[in-house]
Structures are given as C-alpha cells and as structure tokens.
Amino acid sequence: MEHYIDKLKHSGLKLTPRRQAIIALFIERKSHLTPEKVWEYLKKKFSRCGLPGVYRNLESLVECGILTRIQQFDSKKHYSLCSIGYGHDHHHFICRKCNKVEEVDFCNFKVISRFIEDNLHAKVEAHQFQIQGLCSKCK
Amino acid sequence: MEHYIDKLKHSGLKLTPRRQAIIALFIERKSHLTPEKVWEYLKKKFSRCGLPGVYRNLESLVECGILTRIQQFDSKKHYSLCSIGYGHDHHHFICRKCNKVEEVDFCNFKVISRFIEDNLHAKVEAHQFQIQGLCSKCK
DNA sequence: TACTAAATAGAAAATATTTCTATTTAAGAG
DNA sequence: CTCTTAAATAGAAATATTTTCTATTTAGTA
C-alpha cells in the first residue's frame, strides 16, 4: 500500500480517501474490475459517491502507473493493478473464472519485435500481451 | 474474397449483399474499424441500413472466423480481418497512425506458456498479442 | 489556520450497444 | 423457375456506458 501511495504523491496526485479505497479494493480482489464494479463497492463505504468520479480516478490511477487497462471484449472498461506502469509493455495472465490478474515477469519480445521490423518493415513502439486461462486455484 | 465466402458458407451463414460489402470494405481498408465506421460506409451503398444490423453482422463474421476483435482503449468495438480465426491465438501489428492491421506470422508463445504454467501454476488457454507502432508507410 | 489547485457529487448530455417486432431475403427443395 | 423456411434485415426503442459541466468540498502546503 505504501508503495502505491508513493506513486500517487510522486505524480502530484492527492491522496484522497476515495483513491485509497480504490487501491485497497484492487489489492484485496486481485482481479480486474469495471468502473461500475468499483462504484458498487465505493457506494458501500461512502454515502455520497458518483460514478463520474470513479471514471476519473481510475484514469488518473492509470496515468500514475498504479492501474492498467485490461482488455476484455464486453464493451466495458476493465482495470487492474499493474507494477509495470503506463506506456510500458504489459504482460498479464487473466483467469477466465475468477478474473484474477497476475503479472508475467517474462518476455521474449525482442525476438518478435525484431521479426516484425524485419518482415513488415514497421517501427514497433509498444505491445500488450494478454494470456487467458485458469489460475492455480480455479483450474 | 472467394476464401471469405467459403468461410461464410461453411459456417451456415448466408451470403448477403451486406456481408459481402462489409468484407470488401475490410479488404480495401486493411485497417480495423468500429461498427460506426462500417455503418457510415454501408449507408452510402444501401439506402436502408441499420446500425443494429452492422453490430450483428460484425459479430457473426467474428464467429465464422473472418473478422477478429481488435483491442483499443477507446470504449468502442474494433474489428479487423483475421485469417487465424475465432478462439485461436491472435498476433497483430497495428499502425497507430493509419490503423492498418497486419498479422504477425511468428510466435514463440510455447516458451512463455511454459514459463507461466511453471511459475503461476496456471492453465493457459489462449492469448492475444498486439503490437503497436508505425507501419512501413507511416514511419 | 488560510490558501489554492485538485477532487468531488450529481445532473445532464453524449455516446455506444442491445433488444424487440414486423418485414424481407437467401438458398435449398421440388 | 417457384415455393418454402430459416436467417437476415430495418427501424424504433430501450438499455448501458462514458463524458461533460458546474458548483462545492477537500488535501496538501505555506
């Protein structure tokens, strides 16, 4: 938690109760969450709580490198904790049952990047790598 | 084009003018497109044309393996042609300038898959790999 | 404690997607 | 070629999702 608070302050963002609660929620759940899900949780903790604020907070937490956007194919936004940070390459394993997101600390992207630059003559700038399956508990 | 028509028929889907036009559009543009963009194009070709139909067609073209969903972070759905097919692993290079989508015929996923199964003790089922950058023309 | 920029709620608007029903059409059978 | 039927369609409407806006409140600092 300290780690995340440092990231917040380092980005010049204020440490508000709302943000602390959001970070705590993600730490507790370990899964990716939609703005709506986050809102459901926050409404229980804060009597006054707007969905627009949730959207804004999630985006600012992405920008300061605490959260990352997770791609699902359901027309909703999804976020999860991410130590790698905004603008960098992301590698996530996502459990299709419990939605737990685990970071994959391995990437042989250089090889693929080289392949692409050689074969497509393109300039590679970023990549996202998502792996789906069942986590150790769900399988 | 023949290739795509075969795929359609093979899936028991009808070859309608709408679908032919959608496939032709994707072949011509080479880029990923949102339902809205596809609709804009179809409206020029068909006097009567509904957006719900576009949504349905795009989804059925995904299911028969002609299109794939492309992940962008803008709250819209994105589709592109894809020879790999539904449920299989996808590897795309996407130009951030012209939105051209190129398939990457290279994958050392087995190594990463093995790494994940060994380290996270998870069962890997699918993966998507997206690479962003500038294509040969745009760079 | 006072100040200031940032964060907030809530209403409203804008955007995106899905559902529904009646009508039309593609494709196979005869 | 015509008939039949299941699939595809339009368009209206509903729903869902996200963003914008304004006034108010608050965190962090001096």
Tab-separated table of C-alpha atoms (C1' of nucleotides) in Angstrom:
chain	number	residue	atom	x	y	z
A	1	MET	CA	0.000	0.000	0.000
A	2	GLU	CA	2.818	2.356	0.903
A	3	HIS	CA	4.279	1.664	-2.483
A	4	TYR	CA	1.125	2.872	-4.201
A	5	ILE	CA	0.833	5.964	-2.033
A	6	ASP	CA	4.358	6.875	-3.031
A	7	LYS	CA	3.433	6.502	-6.681
A	8	LEU	CA	0.419	8.767	-6.210
A	9	LYS	CA	2.393	11.506	-4.473
A	10	HIS	CA	5.208	11.186	-6.923
A	11	SER	CA	2.769	12.025	-9.701
A	12	GLY	CA	1.460	15.051	-7.860
A	13	LEU	CA	-1.891	13.405	-7.259
A	14	LYS	CA	-3.647	13.870	-3.975
A	15	LEU	CA	-4.137	11.024	-1.590
A	16	THR	CA	-7.876	11.090	-1.145
A	17	PRO	CA	-9.989	8.623	0.823
A	18	ARG	CA	-11.616	7.665	-2.478
A	19	ARG	CA	-8.328	6.748	-4.063
A	20	GLN	CA	-7.115	4.856	-1.051
A	21	ALA	CA	-10.321	2.850	-1.066
A	22	ILE	CA	-9.969	2.095	-4.769
A	23	ILE	CA	-6.396	0.908	-4.381
A	24	ALA	CA	-7.335	-1.183	-1.352
A	25	LEU	CA	-10.151	-2.746	-3.339
A	26	PHE	CA	-7.853	-3.795	-6.145
A	27	ILE	CA	-5.300	-5.174	-3.687
A	28	GLU	CA	-7.998	-7.173	-1.957
A	29	ARG	CA	-9.729	-8.507	-5.041
A	30	LYS	CA	-6.658	-9.241	-7.135
A	31	SER	CA	-8.922	-9.182	-10.179
A	32	HIS	CA	-9.723	-6.751	-12.907
A	33	LEU	CA	-12.751	-4.562	-12.273
A	34	THR	CA	-15.035	-2.313	-14.281
A	35	PRO	CA	-15.853	1.268	-13.217
A	36	GLU	CA	-19.320	0.017	-12.313
A	37	LYS	CA	-17.958	-2.696	-10.007
A	38	VAL	CA	-15.671	-0.214	-8.310
A	39	TRP	CA	-18.599	2.126	-7.855
A	40	GLU	CA	-20.742	-0.603	-6.277
A	41	TYR	CA	-18.016	-1.108	-3.714
A	42	LEU	CA	-17.421	2.578	-3.056
A	43	LYS	CA	-21.104	3.275	-2.524
A	44	LYS	CA	-20.989	0.976	0.470
A	45	LYS	CA	-18.133	2.923	2.020
A	46	PHE	CA	-19.088	6.469	1.083
A	47	SER	CA	-22.576	7.821	1.401
A	48	ARG	CA	-22.082	10.286	-1.423
A	49	CYS	CA	-20.299	8.845	-4.379
A	50	GLY	CA	-20.577	9.497	-8.071
A	51	LEU	CA	-19.774	7.250	-10.991
A	52	PRO	CA	-18.065	10.047	-12.946
A	53	GLY	CA	-15.619	10.374	-10.093
A	54	VAL	CA	-14.864	6.691	-10.323
A	55	TYR	CA	-14.093	7.008	-14.024
A	56	ARG	CA	-11.800	9.934	-13.377
A	57	ASN	CA	-9.995	8.231	-10.545
A	58	LEU	CA	-9.432	5.057	-12.480
A	59	GLU	CA	-7.914	7.015	-15.328
A	60	SER	CA	-5.661	9.025	-13.056
A	61	LEU	CA	-4.517	5.855	-11.347
A	62	VAL	CA	-3.592	4.503	-14.764
A	63	GLU	CA	-1.643	7.625	-15.546
A	64	CYS	CA	0.401	7.433	-12.394
A	65	GLY	CA	1.173	3.792	-13.004
A	66	ILE	CA	-0.873	2.118	-10.295
A	67	LEU	CA	-3.513	0.595	-12.525
A	68	THR	CA	-3.502	-0.651	-16.064
A	69	ARG	CA	-6.297	-1.140	-18.522
A	70	ILE	CA	-7.188	-4.730	-19.157
A	71	GLN	CA	-8.728	-5.667	-22.448
A	72	GLN	CA	-11.916	-7.654	-22.358
A	73	PHE	CA	-14.352	-7.956	-25.205
A	74	ASP	CA	-17.502	-6.845	-23.461
A	75	SER	CA	-17.876	-3.124	-24.193
A	76	LYS	CA	-16.802	-2.186	-20.714
A	77	LYS	CA	-13.625	-0.760	-19.357
A	78	HIS	CA	-11.546	-3.013	-17.181
A	79	TYR	CA	-8.718	-2.110	-14.864
A	80	SER	CA	-6.286	-3.956	-12.693
A	81	LEU	CA	-3.252	-3.268	-10.560
A	82	CYS	CA	-0.051	-3.227	-12.508
A	83	SER	CA	3.503	-2.699	-11.384
A	84	ILE	CA	4.826	-2.119	-14.858
A	85	GLY	CA	3.258	1.242	-15.456
A	86	TYR	CA	1.694	3.379	-18.093
A	87	GLY	CA	3.238	3.393	-21.539
A	88	HIS	CA	5.262	0.312	-20.892
A	89	ASP	CA	4.728	-3.185	-22.135
A	90	HIS	CA	2.181	-5.208	-20.297
A	91	HIS	CA	2.082	-8.903	-19.746
A	92	HIS	CA	-0.836	-10.286	-17.857
A	93	PHE	CA	-2.273	-13.621	-17.133
A	94	ILE	CA	-6.001	-13.388	-16.585
A	95	CYS	CA	-8.102	-16.140	-15.066
A	96	ARG	CA	-11.309	-16.516	-17.025
A	97	LYS	CA	-13.113	-17.847	-13.982
A	98	CYS	CA	-12.189	-15.561	-11.087
A	99	ASN	CA	-10.765	-12.694	-13.197
A	100	LYS	CA	-7.601	-12.677	-11.163
A	101	VAL	CA	-4.821	-10.833	-12.928
A	102	GLU	CA	-1.231	-11.919	-12.489
A	103	GLU	CA	1.754	-10.247	-13.978
A	104	VAL	CA	4.058	-12.270	-16.112
A	105	ASP	CA	7.638	-11.369	-15.486
A	106	PHE	CA	8.952	-12.813	-18.685
A	107	CYS	CA	9.049	-11.527	-22.184
A	108	ASN	CA	10.938	-12.517	-25.252
A	109	PHE	CA	9.525	-9.582	-27.069
A	110	LYS	CA	12.823	-8.524	-28.565
A	111	VAL	CA	12.814	-11.545	-30.815
A	112	ILE	CA	9.294	-10.858	-32.018
A	113	SER	CA	9.985	-7.170	-32.327
A	114	ARG	CA	12.981	-7.903	-34.498
A	115	PHE	CA	10.909	-10.275	-36.611
A	116	ILE	CA	8.273	-7.619	-37.168
A	117	GLU	CA	10.726	-4.886	-38.008
A	118	ASP	CA	12.480	-7.146	-40.480
A	119	ASN	CA	9.387	-8.595	-42.092
A	120	LEU	CA	6.826	-5.805	-42.012
A	121	HIS	CA	9.401	-3.020	-42.153
A	122	ALA	CA	7.454	-1.341	-39.410
A	123	LYS	CA	8.519	0.559	-36.341
A	124	VAL	CA	7.480	-1.208	-33.172
A	125	GLU	CA	6.568	1.092	-30.305
A	126	ALA	CA	4.597	-0.890	-27.756
A	127	HIS	CA	2.930	-4.167	-27.214
A	128	GLN	CA	0.396	-5.808	-24.986
A	129	PHE	CA	0.391	-9.421	-24.255
A	130	GLN	CA	-2.574	-10.998	-22.576
A	131	ILE	CA	-2.855	-14.618	-21.643
A	132	GLN	CA	-6.107	-16.197	-20.618
A	133	GLY	CA	-6.664	-19.408	-18.777
A	134	LEU	CA	-7.377	-20.771	-15.348
A	135	CYS	CA	-5.356	-19.709	-12.355
A	136	SER	CA	-3.854	-22.176	-9.909
A	137	LYS	CA	-6.956	-22.086	-7.714
A	138	CYS	CA	-9.561	-22.288	-10.457
A	139	LYS	CA	-8.078	-24.970	-12.628
B	1	MET	CA	-12.763	-12.784	-51.451
B	2	GLU	CA	-13.660	-16.325	-52.508
B	3	HIS	CA	-11.845	-17.513	-49.448
B	4	TYR	CA	-14.109	-15.459	-47.206
B	5	ILE	CA	-17.255	-16.554	-48.976
B	6	ASP	CA	-16.247	-20.144	-48.393
B	7	LYS	CA	-15.792	-19.417	-44.716
B	8	LEU	CA	-19.249	-17.859	-44.541
B	9	LYS	CA	-20.972	-20.763	-46.227
B	10	HIS	CA	-19.010	-23.259	-44.240
B	11	SER	CA	-20.461	-21.739	-41.097
B	12	GLY	CA	-24.009	-21.910	-42.437
B	13	LEU	CA	-24.222	-18.148	-42.732
B	14	LYS	CA	-25.932	-16.609	-45.697
B	15	LEU	CA	-24.050	-14.637	-48.271
B	16	THR	CA	-25.929	-11.371	-48.160
B	17	PRO	CA	-25.077	-8.159	-50.016
B	18	ARG	CA	-24.497	-6.528	-46.645
B	19	ARG	CA	-21.932	-9.091	-45.621
B	20	GLN	CA	-20.171	-9.005	-48.946
B	21	ALA	CA	-19.923	-5.248	-48.680
B	22	ILE	CA	-18.551	-5.453	-45.156
B	23	ILE	CA	-15.900	-7.972	-46.148
B	24	ALA	CA	-14.974	-5.905	-49.207
B	25	LEU	CA	-14.645	-2.846	-47.012
B	26	PHE	CA	-12.230	-4.552	-44.674
B	27	ILE	CA	-10.209	-5.917	-47.591
B	28	GLU	CA	-9.981	-2.468	-49.098
B	29	ARG	CA	-9.187	-0.531	-45.943
B	30	LYS	CA	-6.771	-3.030	-44.398
B	31	SER	CA	-7.443	-1.313	-41.073
B	32	HIS	CA	-9.510	-2.015	-38.048
B	33	LEU	CA	-12.932	-0.398	-37.996
B	34	THR	CA	-15.640	0.355	-35.480
B	35	PRO	CA	-19.299	-0.582	-36.059
B	36	GLU	CA	-19.975	3.096	-36.581
B	37	LYS	CA	-17.334	3.410	-39.300
B	38	VAL	CA	-18.676	0.345	-41.066
B	39	TRP	CA	-22.160	1.805	-40.869
B	40	GLU	CA	-21.030	5.107	-42.386
B	41	TYR	CA	-19.714	3.173	-45.360
B	42	LEU	CA	-22.738	0.926	-45.727
B	43	LYS	CA	-25.145	3.835	-45.657
B	44	LYS	CA	-23.553	5.073	-48.851
B	45	LYS	CA	-24.125	1.770	-50.569
B	46	PHE	CA	-27.534	0.814	-49.197
B	47	SER	CA	-30.384	3.227	-48.878
B	48	ARG	CA	-31.852	1.396	-45.936
B	49	CYS	CA	-29.325	0.290	-43.416
B	50	GLY	CA	-29.453	-0.081	-39.663
B	51	LEU	CA	-26.692	0.091	-37.133
B	52	PRO	CA	-28.005	-2.884	-35.158
B	53	GLY	CA	-27.568	-4.966	-38.290
B	54	VAL	CA	-23.973	-3.857	-38.526
B	55	TYR	CA	-23.331	-4.947	-34.955
B	56	ARG	CA	-24.904	-8.315	-35.645
B	57	ASN	CA	-23.000	-8.849	-38.855
B	58	LEU	CA	-19.680	-7.943	-37.332
B	59	GLU	CA	-20.239	-10.431	-34.555
B	60	SER	CA	-21.265	-13.199	-36.921
B	61	LEU	CA	-18.238	-12.532	-39.071
B	62	VAL	CA	-16.102	-12.938	-35.975
B	63	GLU	CA	-17.783	-16.214	-35.161
B	64	CYS	CA	-17.146	-17.667	-38.590
B	65	GLY	CA	-13.511	-16.622	-38.459
B	66	ILE	CA	-13.447	-13.818	-40.988
B	67	LEU	CA	-13.010	-10.952	-38.571
B	68	THR	CA	-11.373	-10.645	-35.210
B	69	ARG	CA	-11.881	-8.162	-32.439
B	70	ILE	CA	-9.100	-5.677	-32.036
B	71	GLN	CA	-8.496	-4.130	-28.660
B	72	GLN	CA	-8.272	-0.394	-28.469
B	73	PHE	CA	-8.726	1.656	-25.352
B	74	ASP	CA	-11.437	3.990	-26.504
B	75	SER	CA	-14.723	2.414	-25.352
B	76	LYS	CA	-15.612	1.315	-28.848
B	77	LYS	CA	-15.584	-2.038	-30.525
B	78	HIS	CA	-12.965	-2.585	-33.186
B	79	TYR	CA	-12.765	-5.295	-35.789
B	80	SER	CA	-10.343	-6.342	-38.459
B	81	LEU	CA	-9.850	-9.146	-40.930
B	82	CYS	CA	-8.063	-12.100	-39.467
B	83	SER	CA	-7.000	-15.334	-41.043
B	84	ILE	CA	-6.332	-17.049	-37.760
B	85	GLY	CA	-9.900	-17.384	-36.602
B	86	TYR	CA	-12.091	-17.254	-33.556
B	87	GLY	CA	-10.859	-18.855	-30.385
B	88	HIS	CA	-7.328	-19.085	-31.652
B	89	ASP	CA	-4.342	-17.018	-30.738
B	90	HIS	CA	-4.051	-13.667	-32.352
B	91	HIS	CA	-0.973	-11.727	-33.251
B	92	HIS	CA	-1.452	-8.366	-34.799
B	93	PHE	CA	0.634	-5.414	-35.610
B	94	ILE	CA	-1.443	-2.253	-35.588
B	95	CYS	CA	-0.296	1.029	-37.024
B	96	ARG	CA	-1.201	3.834	-34.651
B	97	LYS	CA	-1.376	6.325	-37.496
B	98	CYS	CA	-3.345	4.638	-40.288
B	99	ASN	CA	-4.832	1.815	-38.178
B	100	LYS	CA	-3.639	-0.780	-40.629
B	101	VAL	CA	-3.651	-4.245	-39.131
B	102	GLU	CA	-1.065	-6.768	-40.187
B	103	GLU	CA	-0.854	-10.307	-38.999
B	104	VAL	CA	2.334	-11.472	-37.452
B	105	ASP	CA	3.187	-14.966	-38.511
B	106	PHE	CA	5.568	-15.628	-35.715
B	107	CYS	CA	5.037	-16.684	-32.168
B	108	ASN	CA	7.248	-18.083	-29.523
B	109	PHE	CA	4.322	-18.486	-27.260
B	110	LYS	CA	5.206	-22.011	-26.194
B	111	VAL	CA	8.166	-20.703	-24.244
B	112	ILE	CA	6.060	-18.100	-22.475
B	113	SER	CA	3.253	-20.546	-21.951
B	114	ARG	CA	5.629	-22.972	-20.329
B	115	PHE	CA	7.006	-20.197	-18.156
B	116	ILE	CA	3.531	-19.280	-16.974
B	117	GLU	CA	2.462	-22.818	-16.276
B	118	ASP	CA	5.626	-23.462	-14.291
B	119	ASN	CA	5.627	-20.210	-12.369
B	120	LEU	CA	1.989	-19.368	-11.803
B	121	HIS	CA	0.811	-22.988	-11.815
B	122	ALA	CA	-1.978	-21.888	-14.096
B	123	LYS	CA	-3.571	-23.458	-17.120
B	124	VAL	CA	-3.009	-21.386	-20.236
B	125	GLU	CA	-5.850	-21.465	-22.721
B	126	ALA	CA	-5.465	-18.558	-25.096
B	127	HIS	CA	-3.515	-15.438	-25.659
B	128	GLN	CA	-3.645	-12.233	-27.623
B	129	PHE	CA	-0.621	-10.395	-28.660
B	130	GLN	CA	-0.934	-6.896	-30.001
B	131	ILE	CA	1.925	-4.800	-31.197
B	132	GLN	CA	1.587	-1.089	-31.866
B	133	GLY	CA	3.788	1.125	-33.884
B	134	LEU	CA	4.104	2.687	-37.287
B	135	CYS	CA	3.701	0.652	-40.433
B	136	SER	CA	6.175	0.760	-43.292
B	137	LYS	CA	4.287	3.582	-44.985
B	138	CYS	CA	3.626	5.732	-41.930
B	139	LYS	CA	7.002	5.596	-40.269
C	1	DT	C1'	-5.155	28.333	10.127
C	2	DA	C1'	-5.666	30.064	5.404
C	3	DC	C1'	-4.963	29.361	0.664
C	4	DT	C1'	-5.117	27.070	-3.778
C	5	DA	C1'	-5.283	23.665	-7.023
C	6	DA	C1'	-7.232	19.362	-7.312
C	7	DA	C1'	-11.006	16.303	-6.390
C	8	DT	C1'	-15.707	15.653	-5.723
C	9	DA	C1'	-21.065	14.882	-6.457
C	10	DG	C1'	-24.763	14.998	-9.135
C	11	DA	C1'	-27.259	16.339	-13.062
C	12	DA	C1'	-27.262	16.170	-17.703
C	13	DA	C1'	-25.634	15.106	-22.106
C	14	DA	C1'	-23.410	12.309	-25.248
C	15	DT	C1'	-22.095	8.017	-26.934
C	16	DA	C1'	-22.357	3.144	-27.701
C	17	DT	C1'	-24.728	-1.166	-27.697
C	18	DT	C1'	-28.642	-4.362	-27.377
C	19	DT	C1'	-33.364	-5.858	-27.680
C	20	DC	C1'	-37.571	-6.242	-29.989
C	21	DT	C1'	-41.002	-6.912	-33.733
C	22	DA	C1'	-42.506	-6.973	-38.214
C	23	DT	C1'	-40.802	-7.450	-42.815
C	24	DT	C1'	-37.710	-9.042	-46.332
C	25	DT	C1'	-34.459	-12.146	-48.415
C	26	DA	C1'	-31.013	-16.028	-49.469
C	27	DA	C1'	-30.655	-20.557	-50.519
C	28	DG	C1'	-32.164	-25.121	-50.904
C	29	DA	C1'	-36.124	-28.300	-52.303
C	30	DG	C1'	-39.242	-29.523	-55.553
D	1	DC	C1'	-38.267	-21.283	-62.040
D	2	DT	C1'	-41.289	-21.144	-57.910
D	3	DC	C1'	-42.109	-22.274	-53.165
D	4	DT	C1'	-40.681	-22.635	-48.508
D	5	DT	C1'	-38.266	-21.637	-44.447
D	6	DA	C1'	-34.879	-20.144	-41.555
D	7	DA	C1'	-31.940	-16.416	-41.380
D	8	DA	C1'	-31.173	-11.579	-42.033
D	9	DT	C1'	-32.941	-7.111	-42.085
D	10	DA	C1'	-34.647	-2.116	-40.681
D	11	DG	C1'	-36.089	0.853	-37.520
D	12	DA	C1'	-37.811	2.072	-33.154
D	13	DA	C1'	-36.947	1.799	-28.580
D	14	DA	C1'	-34.595	0.572	-24.583
D	15	DT	C1'	-30.510	-0.005	-22.132
D	16	DA	C1'	-25.836	0.612	-20.921
D	17	DT	C1'	-21.709	3.126	-20.769
D	18	DT	C1'	-18.946	7.124	-20.718
D	19	DT	C1'	-18.135	12.089	-20.683
D	20	DT	C1'	-19.034	16.887	-19.769
D	21	DC	C1'	-20.323	20.507	-16.884
D	22	DT	C1'	-20.842	23.425	-12.700
D	23	DA	C1'	-20.848	24.307	-8.045
D	24	DT	C1'	-18.960	22.631	-3.843
D	25	DT	C1'	-15.616	20.412	-0.966
D	26	DT	C1'	-11.084	18.870	0.363
D	27	DA	C1'	-5.911	17.603	0.575
D	28	DG	C1'	-1.660	19.442	0.912
D	29	DT	C1'	1.144	23.230	1.686
D	30	DA	C1'	2.650	27.779	3.315
